[in-house]
Amino acid sequence: MSVYFEKVTVLGVGLLGASIARAMKARAMCGSVTGYGRSIRNLEEAVSLGIIDEFRTSAEQACEEADLVVLSSPPAVFNSLVSSVKNSLKSGALVTDVGSVKGSMVSEIESLMPSGAHYVGSHPIAGSEKSGIADSNADLFDSALCIVTPTAKTDKDALKKITGLWVGVGAVVEIMDPFRHDEVYAAVSHFPHLLAYELVNTVAEADPGHLKYAGQGFRDTTRIAMSSPELWRDICMLNSEELIKLIAVFRKRLDSMEERLRNKEAGRIEAEFIKAAGVRKSMNPASRSHHGE
Amino acid sequence: MSVYFEKVTVLGVGLLGASIARAMKARAMCGSVTGYGRSIRNLEEAVSLGIIDEFRTSAEQACEEADLVVLSSPPAVFNSLVSSVKNSLKSGALVTDVGSVKGSMVSEIESLMPSGAHYVGSHPIAGSEKSGIADSNADLFDSALCIVTPTAKTDKDALKKITGLWVGVGAVVEIMDPFRHDEVYAAVSHFPHLLAYELVNTVAEADPGHLKYAGQGFRDTTRIAMSSPELWRDICMLNSEELIKLIAVFRKRLDSMEERLRNKEAGRIEAEFIKAAGVRKSMNPASRSHHGE
């Protein structure tokens, strides 16, 4: 399916916003791209690199005449951004986002849409611990998984077009309920980020001098602790309920492990490790369609 | 400094034992290598691959006439292995190990040495989640860090020779107190392994179906959960005291994080993430001398 949007507006020109702009331009999927963001300098750089064609210093102005609006700012401001631009949206405008949290946000944004404009939530599983336009590229979504999260109210034609957008930039689309999405990604992404941040802080708290002895294992385990603190603060706040559930499961496991260490229950410790190693090995090799975070 | 051992015995022919044999042979640092292990099939394969020259089915016999004995079995059996071979050690024999835990084990093994034989503990930071001879190679220790852990009683000449052994196979040697070693490696290696195993089990417990959505972040964070359950059981048991201390620090941090999530304290959550990201970024780029785990 081929989709084309004459005027695309990217609200937030970071790694994902810049990559979607580049990906659409590279594939002739749009006429022009307008950017909006907090940093004029970043927007100017994006124009000079040819990532966007122009920018506006007001989100409302940036969305006037837009055929497609992509929310790619920190996800905590999606709602307020949409509230401020909704009166600029023309009839037929489509809105999507690239946020890592969906849940109740999807129906909230949906309910803000003016007549004739439609929102469909998206979560392309792409990107990394990097966060700026310098690392953006036109092929970021190539073979990446993209979760699209319609609701019972989602316009069927809008869903088709947003699916077409992601397929067009090379992604593999999977449809998922917004709340199921948050449960899944809390487990495989949000909670692991929380653990990685806390592991680094735990070691630094124990003795910062330890860190110079860290090998590749520690480096790999904590690579995602280099991710944008602002973005992950937002994700954790928006998906706090699922995170709190996982913390409870994890804490119980950690308490059991401590008991086993105290009681020298080698066999039971090994049994847990065997279980984990088996599960983890069954995930290999890494699929190209899951190469992002 | 050039060291040469006429007869080398490797007790445990796995990734590390096979790699030390290969590394010494490749650099003409030994006359012959005798292997001992639990699996005859593995020993036969090691002979056919030229990794070892011969093997014995008794550890005592394998150590007769040895100039250098390398303990490279699972670390939990180092003590009993040394107890069973000590009467076979000739005067002048040197014993070292490649274990990830030192602490009290070092003086325990030291006290088992017969007159004229000397033990010096080593921990080459090499290897990965792999554990068999198939992944062994002669350059595994090239530019790797190797911690050598003498005590007040360590024979100076033996220390020089064991240091020479590791420098000879390409490692960068650092001398460290055995207990300090365990504190450091609990933080940067043992506890991260425990967390990785528990993270995988937590996600599987929440819903095994989640795992197919895991991206590169989850894969990297849990790569070390594919490590040998038997080896890591031993390491965790042997270093349980340091692990229990770190679990306490970590649990307290996780409890605080949960409170912050419940109370929607976005600023304090971000502050923790900023701290961790800063610490983690300050560790880059990975040094070649710390490429193992």
XYZ file of C-alpha atoms in Angstrom:
586
model
C 0.000 0.000 0.000
C 1.365 3.364 -1.012
C 0.670 6.447 1.108
C 1.566 10.043 0.407
C 1.065 13.120 2.591
C 1.544 16.513 0.928
C 2.332 18.390 4.118
C 3.858 16.615 7.121
C 4.419 18.301 10.471
C 6.811 16.860 13.014
C 6.242 18.120 16.561
C 9.599 17.456 18.215
C 12.620 17.059 15.942
C 14.778 14.563 17.825
C 16.067 11.127 16.847
C 12.639 9.728 15.944
C 11.055 12.907 14.549
C 14.063 13.570 12.321
C 14.233 9.939 11.233
C 10.588 9.824 10.209
C 11.078 13.044 8.218
C 14.177 11.632 6.525
C 12.517 8.260 5.890
C 9.450 9.832 4.239
C 11.521 12.226 2.121
C 13.877 9.459 1.010
C 10.890 7.420 -0.156
C 9.019 10.316 -1.763
C 6.183 9.793 0.709
C 5.611 13.495 1.310
C 5.716 16.937 -0.245
C 7.276 18.947 2.540
C 8.060 18.626 6.236
C 7.525 21.386 8.793
C 9.173 21.103 12.182
C 8.360 22.467 15.606
C 10.398 22.116 18.787
C 11.733 23.865 21.842
C 15.189 24.597 20.508
C 15.437 27.055 17.613
C 19.057 26.054 17.144
C 18.089 22.413 16.700
C 15.346 23.366 14.240
C 17.781 25.525 12.269
C 20.243 22.660 12.144
C 17.487 20.305 10.980
C 16.663 22.709 8.134
C 20.326 23.102 7.172
C 20.730 19.311 7.087
C 17.672 19.021 4.858
C 15.818 16.951 7.446
C 12.905 19.407 7.523
C 12.018 22.082 4.985
C 10.957 24.775 7.408
C 10.018 25.292 11.023
C 7.549 27.283 13.078
C 8.024 28.598 16.583
C 4.406 27.870 17.418
C 2.970 24.354 17.341
C -0.402 25.723 16.189
C 1.143 27.424 13.182
C 3.227 24.351 12.403
C 0.069 22.236 12.128
C -1.932 24.534 9.868
C -2.603 22.782 6.564
C -0.846 19.617 7.757
C -2.042 16.349 6.222
C -0.070 14.352 8.781
C 1.074 15.442 12.242
C 3.632 13.254 14.002
C 3.969 13.716 17.759
C 7.638 13.035 18.450
C 8.290 15.240 21.463
C 8.802 13.802 24.974
C 5.557 11.847 25.479
C 4.513 13.689 28.632
C 3.547 16.707 26.535
C 1.576 14.888 23.811
C -1.758 15.737 25.443
C -1.006 19.415 25.922
C 0.505 19.680 22.441
C -2.624 18.201 20.903
C -4.823 20.482 22.993
C -2.941 23.499 21.689
C -2.942 22.450 18.030
C -6.365 20.866 17.678
C -7.987 24.058 16.395
C -5.369 24.327 13.657
C -6.052 20.854 12.303
C -7.814 20.832 8.998
C -10.511 18.327 8.133
C -8.883 15.124 6.954
C -5.720 15.673 8.988
C -4.202 12.561 10.506
C -2.296 12.585 13.782
C -0.009 9.857 15.053
C 2.814 9.659 17.593
C 5.984 7.683 18.202
C 5.644 7.386 21.977
C 6.625 4.363 24.058
C 3.502 4.567 26.255
C -0.054 4.224 25.024
C -2.746 3.099 27.475
C -5.268 5.782 28.429
C -3.381 8.439 26.455
C -4.752 7.019 23.230
C -8.397 7.616 24.045
C -7.566 10.959 25.662
C -5.949 12.237 22.465
C -8.698 10.646 20.412
C -11.293 12.605 22.326
C -9.434 15.858 21.619
C -9.651 15.450 17.850
C -11.842 17.978 16.048
C -14.418 16.721 13.583
C -12.803 15.301 10.448
C -9.330 14.837 11.990
C -8.223 11.439 13.255
C -5.614 10.135 15.667
C -4.066 6.661 15.568
C -1.340 5.756 18.098
C 1.972 4.252 16.981
C 5.086 2.958 18.695
C 7.946 2.219 16.325
C 10.428 0.016 18.192
C 13.461 1.867 16.950
C 16.057 4.168 18.358
C 18.563 3.479 21.048
C 20.246 5.258 23.909
C 20.928 8.049 21.395
C 18.478 10.936 21.286
C 19.415 13.722 18.861
C 19.088 14.469 15.160
C 22.779 13.670 14.657
C 21.937 9.964 14.913
C 18.737 10.141 12.885
C 18.599 8.298 9.589
C 16.208 7.483 6.779
C 16.459 3.745 7.415
C 15.866 3.749 11.157
C 12.527 1.995 10.743
C 13.713 -0.494 8.150
C 12.591 -3.949 9.367
C 11.706 -2.458 12.761
C 8.563 -3.559 14.519
C 5.933 -0.830 14.831
C 3.018 -1.338 17.198
C -0.133 0.476 16.090
C -2.815 0.833 18.769
C -6.300 1.505 17.462
C -9.344 1.612 19.722
C -12.984 0.717 19.043
C -13.480 4.332 17.901
C -10.567 4.486 15.481
C -11.470 5.566 11.930
C -10.820 2.610 9.631
C -9.416 4.706 6.807
C -7.103 6.560 9.206
C -5.851 3.227 10.558
C -5.138 2.057 7.017
C -3.190 5.198 6.205
C -1.128 5.165 9.407
C -0.371 1.478 8.873
C 0.637 2.408 5.324
C 2.923 5.130 6.658
C 4.904 2.654 8.775
C 4.953 -0.067 6.152
C 6.078 2.606 3.691
C 9.156 3.482 5.778
C 10.038 -0.207 6.059
C 8.501 -1.241 9.367
C 6.617 -4.417 10.228
C 3.287 -3.364 11.732
C 1.518 -5.178 14.530
C -1.869 -4.085 15.835
C -2.233 -4.148 19.625
C -4.612 -2.896 22.288
C -3.173 0.278 23.920
C -3.283 -1.175 27.444
C -1.809 -4.502 26.385
C 0.939 -2.487 24.705
C 1.824 -0.810 27.991
C 1.869 -4.120 29.848
C 4.182 -5.673 27.243
C 6.579 -2.742 26.973
C 6.732 -2.186 30.709
C 8.139 -5.710 30.901
C 10.531 -5.765 27.956
C 11.629 -2.142 27.906
C 10.518 0.248 30.631
C 11.347 -1.924 33.646
C 14.716 -2.999 32.163
C 15.588 0.690 31.775
C 14.655 1.338 35.398
C 16.835 -1.576 36.509
C 19.769 -0.417 34.396
C 19.621 3.094 35.859
C 19.354 1.671 39.378
C 22.186 -0.810 38.819
C 24.548 1.996 37.810
C 23.476 4.060 40.801
C 23.827 1.082 43.143
C 27.413 0.432 42.062
C 28.270 4.135 42.229
C 26.709 4.296 45.705
C 28.698 1.233 46.861
C 31.980 2.700 45.562
C 32.477 4.758 42.397
C 35.987 3.274 42.239
C 34.466 -0.098 41.341
C 33.389 1.154 37.935
C 36.808 1.107 36.375
C 36.791 -2.686 36.704
C 33.544 -3.092 34.772
C 33.837 -5.423 31.783
C 31.690 -5.964 28.718
C 28.965 -7.689 30.737
C 28.361 -4.631 32.896
C 28.642 -2.333 29.885
C 26.029 -4.258 27.916
C 23.741 -4.604 30.913
C 23.790 -0.857 31.537
C 24.027 0.546 28.001
C 20.391 1.644 28.174
C 21.201 3.660 31.320
C 22.715 6.186 28.888
C 19.237 6.835 27.463
C 17.667 10.284 27.758
C 16.700 10.872 31.420
C 13.949 13.254 30.341
C 12.350 10.773 27.954
C 12.557 7.896 30.427
C 11.238 10.007 33.273
C 8.167 10.629 31.101
C 7.813 6.982 30.121
C 8.105 5.837 33.740
C 5.579 8.399 34.937
C 3.116 7.551 32.159
C 3.436 3.804 32.704
C 3.899 3.865 36.460
C 1.103 1.407 37.219
C 2.615 -1.379 35.123
C 6.067 -0.594 36.506
C 4.825 -0.826 40.079
C 3.380 -4.285 39.321
C 6.715 -5.447 37.903
C 8.662 -3.977 40.822
C 6.481 -6.122 43.100
C 7.259 -9.304 41.140
C 10.935 -8.441 40.976
C 11.221 -7.525 44.661
C 9.671 -10.824 45.664
C 12.162 -12.673 43.480
C 15.068 -10.663 44.891
C 13.927 -11.379 48.443
C 13.790 -15.107 47.672
C 17.237 -14.962 46.119
C 18.616 -13.281 49.218
C 17.099 -15.990 51.412
C 18.663 -18.650 49.217
C 22.040 -16.959 49.412
C 21.770 -16.729 53.202
C 20.696 -20.354 53.490
C 23.288 -21.560 50.973
C 20.600 -23.194 48.848
C 22.864 -23.775 45.855
C 20.454 -26.101 44.073
C 17.557 -23.679 44.193
C 19.762 -20.800 43.011
C 21.003 -22.887 40.117
C 17.427 -23.846 39.229
C 16.517 -20.156 38.865
C 19.568 -19.504 36.711
C 18.823 -22.529 34.529
C 15.290 -21.265 34.015
C 16.461 -17.766 33.063
C 19.259 -18.995 30.791
C 16.817 -21.286 28.996
C 14.291 -18.512 28.446
C 16.947 -16.053 27.316
C 18.585 -18.518 24.927
C 15.212 -19.318 23.390
C 15.052 -15.640 22.316
C 18.120 -15.884 20.087
C 19.095 -15.002 17.497
C 18.014 -11.363 17.498
C 15.448 -10.747 14.804
C 15.960 -7.834 12.451
C 12.363 -6.866 13.098
C 13.176 -6.187 16.743
C 16.405 -4.306 16.454
C 15.359 -1.201 18.367
C 14.518 -0.753 21.992
C 59.536 -11.146 31.523
C 59.539 -14.508 29.833
C 58.141 -17.533 31.638
C 58.167 -21.145 30.550
C 56.620 -24.179 32.222
C 57.664 -27.590 30.937
C 54.561 -29.410 32.078
C 51.241 -27.595 32.496
C 48.138 -29.230 33.944
C 44.703 -27.750 33.369
C 42.079 -28.946 35.845
C 38.852 -28.259 34.004
C 39.020 -27.909 30.218
C 36.278 -25.377 29.473
C 36.413 -21.963 27.826
C 39.092 -20.580 30.142
C 41.108 -23.752 30.696
C 41.228 -24.471 26.963
C 42.087 -20.857 26.162
C 45.000 -20.757 28.602
C 46.304 -24.020 27.109
C 45.994 -22.621 23.590
C 47.491 -19.265 24.555
C 50.561 -20.867 26.164
C 51.112 -23.277 23.296
C 50.726 -20.540 20.688
C 53.410 -18.507 22.474
C 55.747 -21.437 23.165
C 55.327 -20.877 26.891
C 55.092 -24.578 27.729
C 56.291 -28.045 26.808
C 53.062 -29.994 27.104
C 49.584 -29.627 28.536
C 47.740 -32.340 30.447
C 44.026 -32.011 30.987
C 41.650 -33.327 33.602
C 37.876 -32.927 33.707
C 34.560 -34.618 34.334
C 33.698 -35.376 30.737
C 35.918 -37.882 28.906
C 34.262 -36.892 25.644
C 35.215 -33.258 26.183
C 38.797 -34.253 27.055
C 39.031 -36.443 23.967
C 37.782 -33.576 21.835
C 40.334 -31.232 23.431
C 43.108 -33.686 22.520
C 41.833 -34.090 18.962
C 41.724 -30.305 18.552
C 45.303 -30.061 19.818
C 44.237 -27.933 22.783
C 45.771 -30.402 25.252
C 48.340 -33.109 24.584
C 46.888 -35.753 26.860
C 44.443 -36.228 29.678
C 44.105 -38.197 32.886
C 40.932 -39.443 34.486
C 42.267 -38.693 37.938
C 43.194 -35.182 39.030
C 46.036 -36.565 41.203
C 47.631 -38.313 38.255
C 47.125 -35.252 36.049
C 49.162 -33.142 38.487
C 52.124 -35.476 38.889
C 55.269 -33.794 37.572
C 53.325 -30.581 36.761
C 55.302 -27.343 36.866
C 52.120 -25.302 36.650
C 48.607 -26.335 37.677
C 45.728 -24.124 36.521
C 42.432 -24.529 38.362
C 39.795 -23.841 35.727
C 36.919 -25.999 36.899
C 33.765 -24.508 38.424
C 35.187 -22.537 41.394
C 33.156 -24.328 44.058
C 35.386 -27.382 43.681
C 38.767 -25.601 43.764
C 39.280 -26.428 47.434
C 38.427 -30.103 47.121
C 40.440 -30.413 43.901
C 43.485 -28.951 45.607
C 42.963 -31.209 48.618
C 42.934 -34.237 46.365
C 45.979 -33.263 44.291
C 48.220 -31.689 46.908
C 50.147 -34.891 47.570
C 50.925 -35.199 43.847
C 52.478 -31.746 43.635
C 56.199 -31.778 43.241
C 58.458 -29.285 44.965
C 58.571 -26.099 42.913
C 55.104 -26.617 41.448
C 53.022 -23.480 41.036
C 49.254 -23.456 41.301
C 46.942 -20.709 40.106
C 43.274 -20.469 39.198
C 41.010 -18.485 36.890
C 38.102 -18.113 39.305
C 35.865 -15.075 39.644
C 35.799 -15.238 43.458
C 38.826 -14.908 45.706
C 38.321 -13.753 49.327
C 38.932 -16.420 51.940
C 39.453 -19.108 49.290
C 42.912 -17.736 48.586
C 44.288 -18.330 52.071
C 42.420 -21.638 52.311
C 44.127 -22.959 49.185
C 47.402 -21.405 50.282
C 47.244 -23.336 53.531
C 46.747 -26.607 51.624
C 50.000 -26.255 49.669
C 52.671 -28.828 50.505
C 56.158 -27.587 51.240
C 57.872 -26.240 48.120
C 54.664 -25.739 46.129
C 53.032 -22.331 45.885
C 49.591 -20.973 45.091
C 48.834 -17.503 43.714
C 45.247 -16.556 42.870
C 44.321 -15.062 39.505
C 41.166 -13.769 37.885
C 41.518 -13.046 34.180
C 38.600 -10.809 33.152
C 37.900 -12.674 29.961
C 35.247 -14.956 28.622
C 31.615 -14.241 28.057
C 28.282 -15.989 28.317
C 29.933 -18.814 26.380
C 31.393 -21.696 28.354
C 32.814 -24.536 26.242
C 36.042 -25.337 24.411
C 34.391 -24.536 21.070
C 34.705 -20.837 21.885
C 38.186 -21.040 23.375
C 40.989 -19.241 21.628
C 44.677 -18.477 22.017
C 44.070 -14.717 22.127
C 41.312 -14.673 24.716
C 43.564 -12.917 27.227
C 45.061 -10.461 24.763
C 44.738 -6.996 26.354
C 42.403 -8.434 29.009
C 42.733 -7.302 32.581
C 43.923 -10.017 34.971
C 43.622 -9.466 38.698
C 46.288 -11.313 40.698
C 45.569 -11.610 44.412
C 48.628 -12.320 46.579
C 48.461 -12.391 50.365
C 51.082 -11.516 52.967
C 52.248 -15.131 52.781
C 52.623 -15.331 49.005
C 56.033 -16.469 47.789
C 57.617 -13.530 45.911
C 59.133 -15.689 43.185
C 55.826 -17.513 42.635
C 54.043 -14.158 42.339
C 56.590 -13.030 39.741
C 56.104 -16.193 37.689
C 52.298 -16.102 37.802
C 52.374 -12.427 36.837
C 54.723 -13.413 34.016
C 52.297 -16.117 32.907
C 49.475 -13.603 32.421
C 51.651 -10.926 30.880
C 52.993 -13.649 28.595
C 49.534 -14.488 27.248
C 48.862 -10.795 26.642
C 47.005 -9.708 29.769
C 47.394 -6.508 31.764
C 48.010 -7.533 35.393
C 46.701 -5.670 38.399
C 47.529 -6.747 41.950
C 44.597 -6.623 44.382
C 43.729 -7.813 47.861
C 41.528 -10.962 47.611
C 38.706 -9.463 49.693
C 38.770 -6.152 47.849
C 38.591 -8.190 44.645
C 35.356 -9.811 45.773
C 33.833 -6.481 46.758
C 34.699 -4.968 43.364
C 33.543 -7.907 41.260
C 30.365 -8.416 43.241
C 29.447 -4.886 42.151
C 30.528 -4.878 38.520
C 29.930 -8.510 37.615
C 28.282 -10.863 40.106
C 25.346 -8.652 41.091
C 24.671 -7.608 37.456
C 24.469 -11.315 36.565
C 22.010 -11.914 39.388
C 19.875 -8.991 38.176
C 19.971 -10.198 34.578
C 18.808 -13.692 35.569
C 16.069 -12.218 37.753
C 14.965 -9.770 35.072
C 14.438 -12.595 32.591
C 12.551 -14.623 35.190
C 10.438 -11.615 36.175
C 9.325 -11.008 32.600
C 8.682 -14.718 32.033
C 6.691 -14.827 35.278
C 4.628 -11.765 34.259
C 3.849 -13.282 30.829
C 6.167 -15.383 28.660
C 4.337 -13.925 25.650
C 5.952 -10.553 26.351
C 9.373 -11.828 25.356
C 8.741 -11.842 21.639
C 8.492 -8.043 21.800
C 11.914 -7.625 23.378
C 14.234 -5.329 21.439
C 17.976 -4.797 21.467
C 17.861 -3.042 24.851
C 16.389 -6.075 26.589
C 18.710 -8.393 24.695
C 21.817 -6.475 25.718
C 20.646 -6.087 29.291
C 20.069 -9.816 29.641
C 22.845 -11.265 27.473
C 24.722 -12.338 30.592
C 21.673 -14.325 31.714
C 22.803 -16.890 29.110
C 25.942 -17.540 31.194
C 26.541 -20.972 32.692
C 24.048 -21.511 35.550
C 26.477 -23.891 37.245
C 29.371 -21.425 37.190
C 27.247 -18.524 38.378
C 25.616 -20.592 41.091
C 29.120 -21.233 42.421
C 30.169 -17.592 42.111
C 27.022 -16.401 43.892
C 27.431 -18.945 46.686
C 31.107 -18.122 47.160
C 30.525 -14.371 47.149
C 27.155 -14.378 48.892
C 28.133 -11.888 51.593
C 29.033 -9.142 49.145
C 25.940 -9.929 47.080
C 23.690 -9.637 50.111
C 25.160 -6.179 50.842
C 24.458 -5.054 47.277
C 20.946 -6.499 47.329
C 20.296 -4.314 50.391
C 21.504 -1.160 48.604
C 19.556 -2.043 45.485
C 16.341 -2.923 47.330
C 16.408 0.404 49.146
C 16.829 2.217 45.836
C 14.006 0.207 44.232
C 11.724 0.965 47.183
C 12.457 4.692 46.810
C 11.803 4.496 43.096
C 8.452 2.838 43.717
C 7.502 5.575 46.169
C 8.452 8.205 43.603
C 6.369 6.488 40.943
C 3.393 6.291 43.305
C 3.772 9.944 44.305
C 4.399 11.087 40.723
C 7.682 12.731 41.726
C 8.884 13.265 38.156
C 11.738 15.587 39.119
C 13.265 13.179 41.611
C 12.972 10.276 39.174
C 14.681 12.318 36.470
C 17.437 13.298 38.932
C 18.230 9.607 39.530
C 18.277 8.895 35.795
C 20.524 11.925 35.142
C 22.937 10.669 37.797
C 23.050 7.153 36.342
C 23.348 8.329 32.733
C 26.228 10.618 33.714
C 28.088 7.848 35.531
C 27.518 5.370 32.726
C 28.577 7.799 29.998
C 31.751 8.585 31.907
C 32.708 4.899 31.496
C 32.864 5.087 27.715
C 34.457 4.201 25.445
C 35.017 0.560 26.395
C 38.681 -0.049 27.052
C 40.319 -2.972 25.313
C 41.806 -3.945 28.653
C 38.318 -4.613 30.041
C 36.731 -6.491 27.209
C 35.682 -9.542 29.206
C 33.130 -9.859 31.913
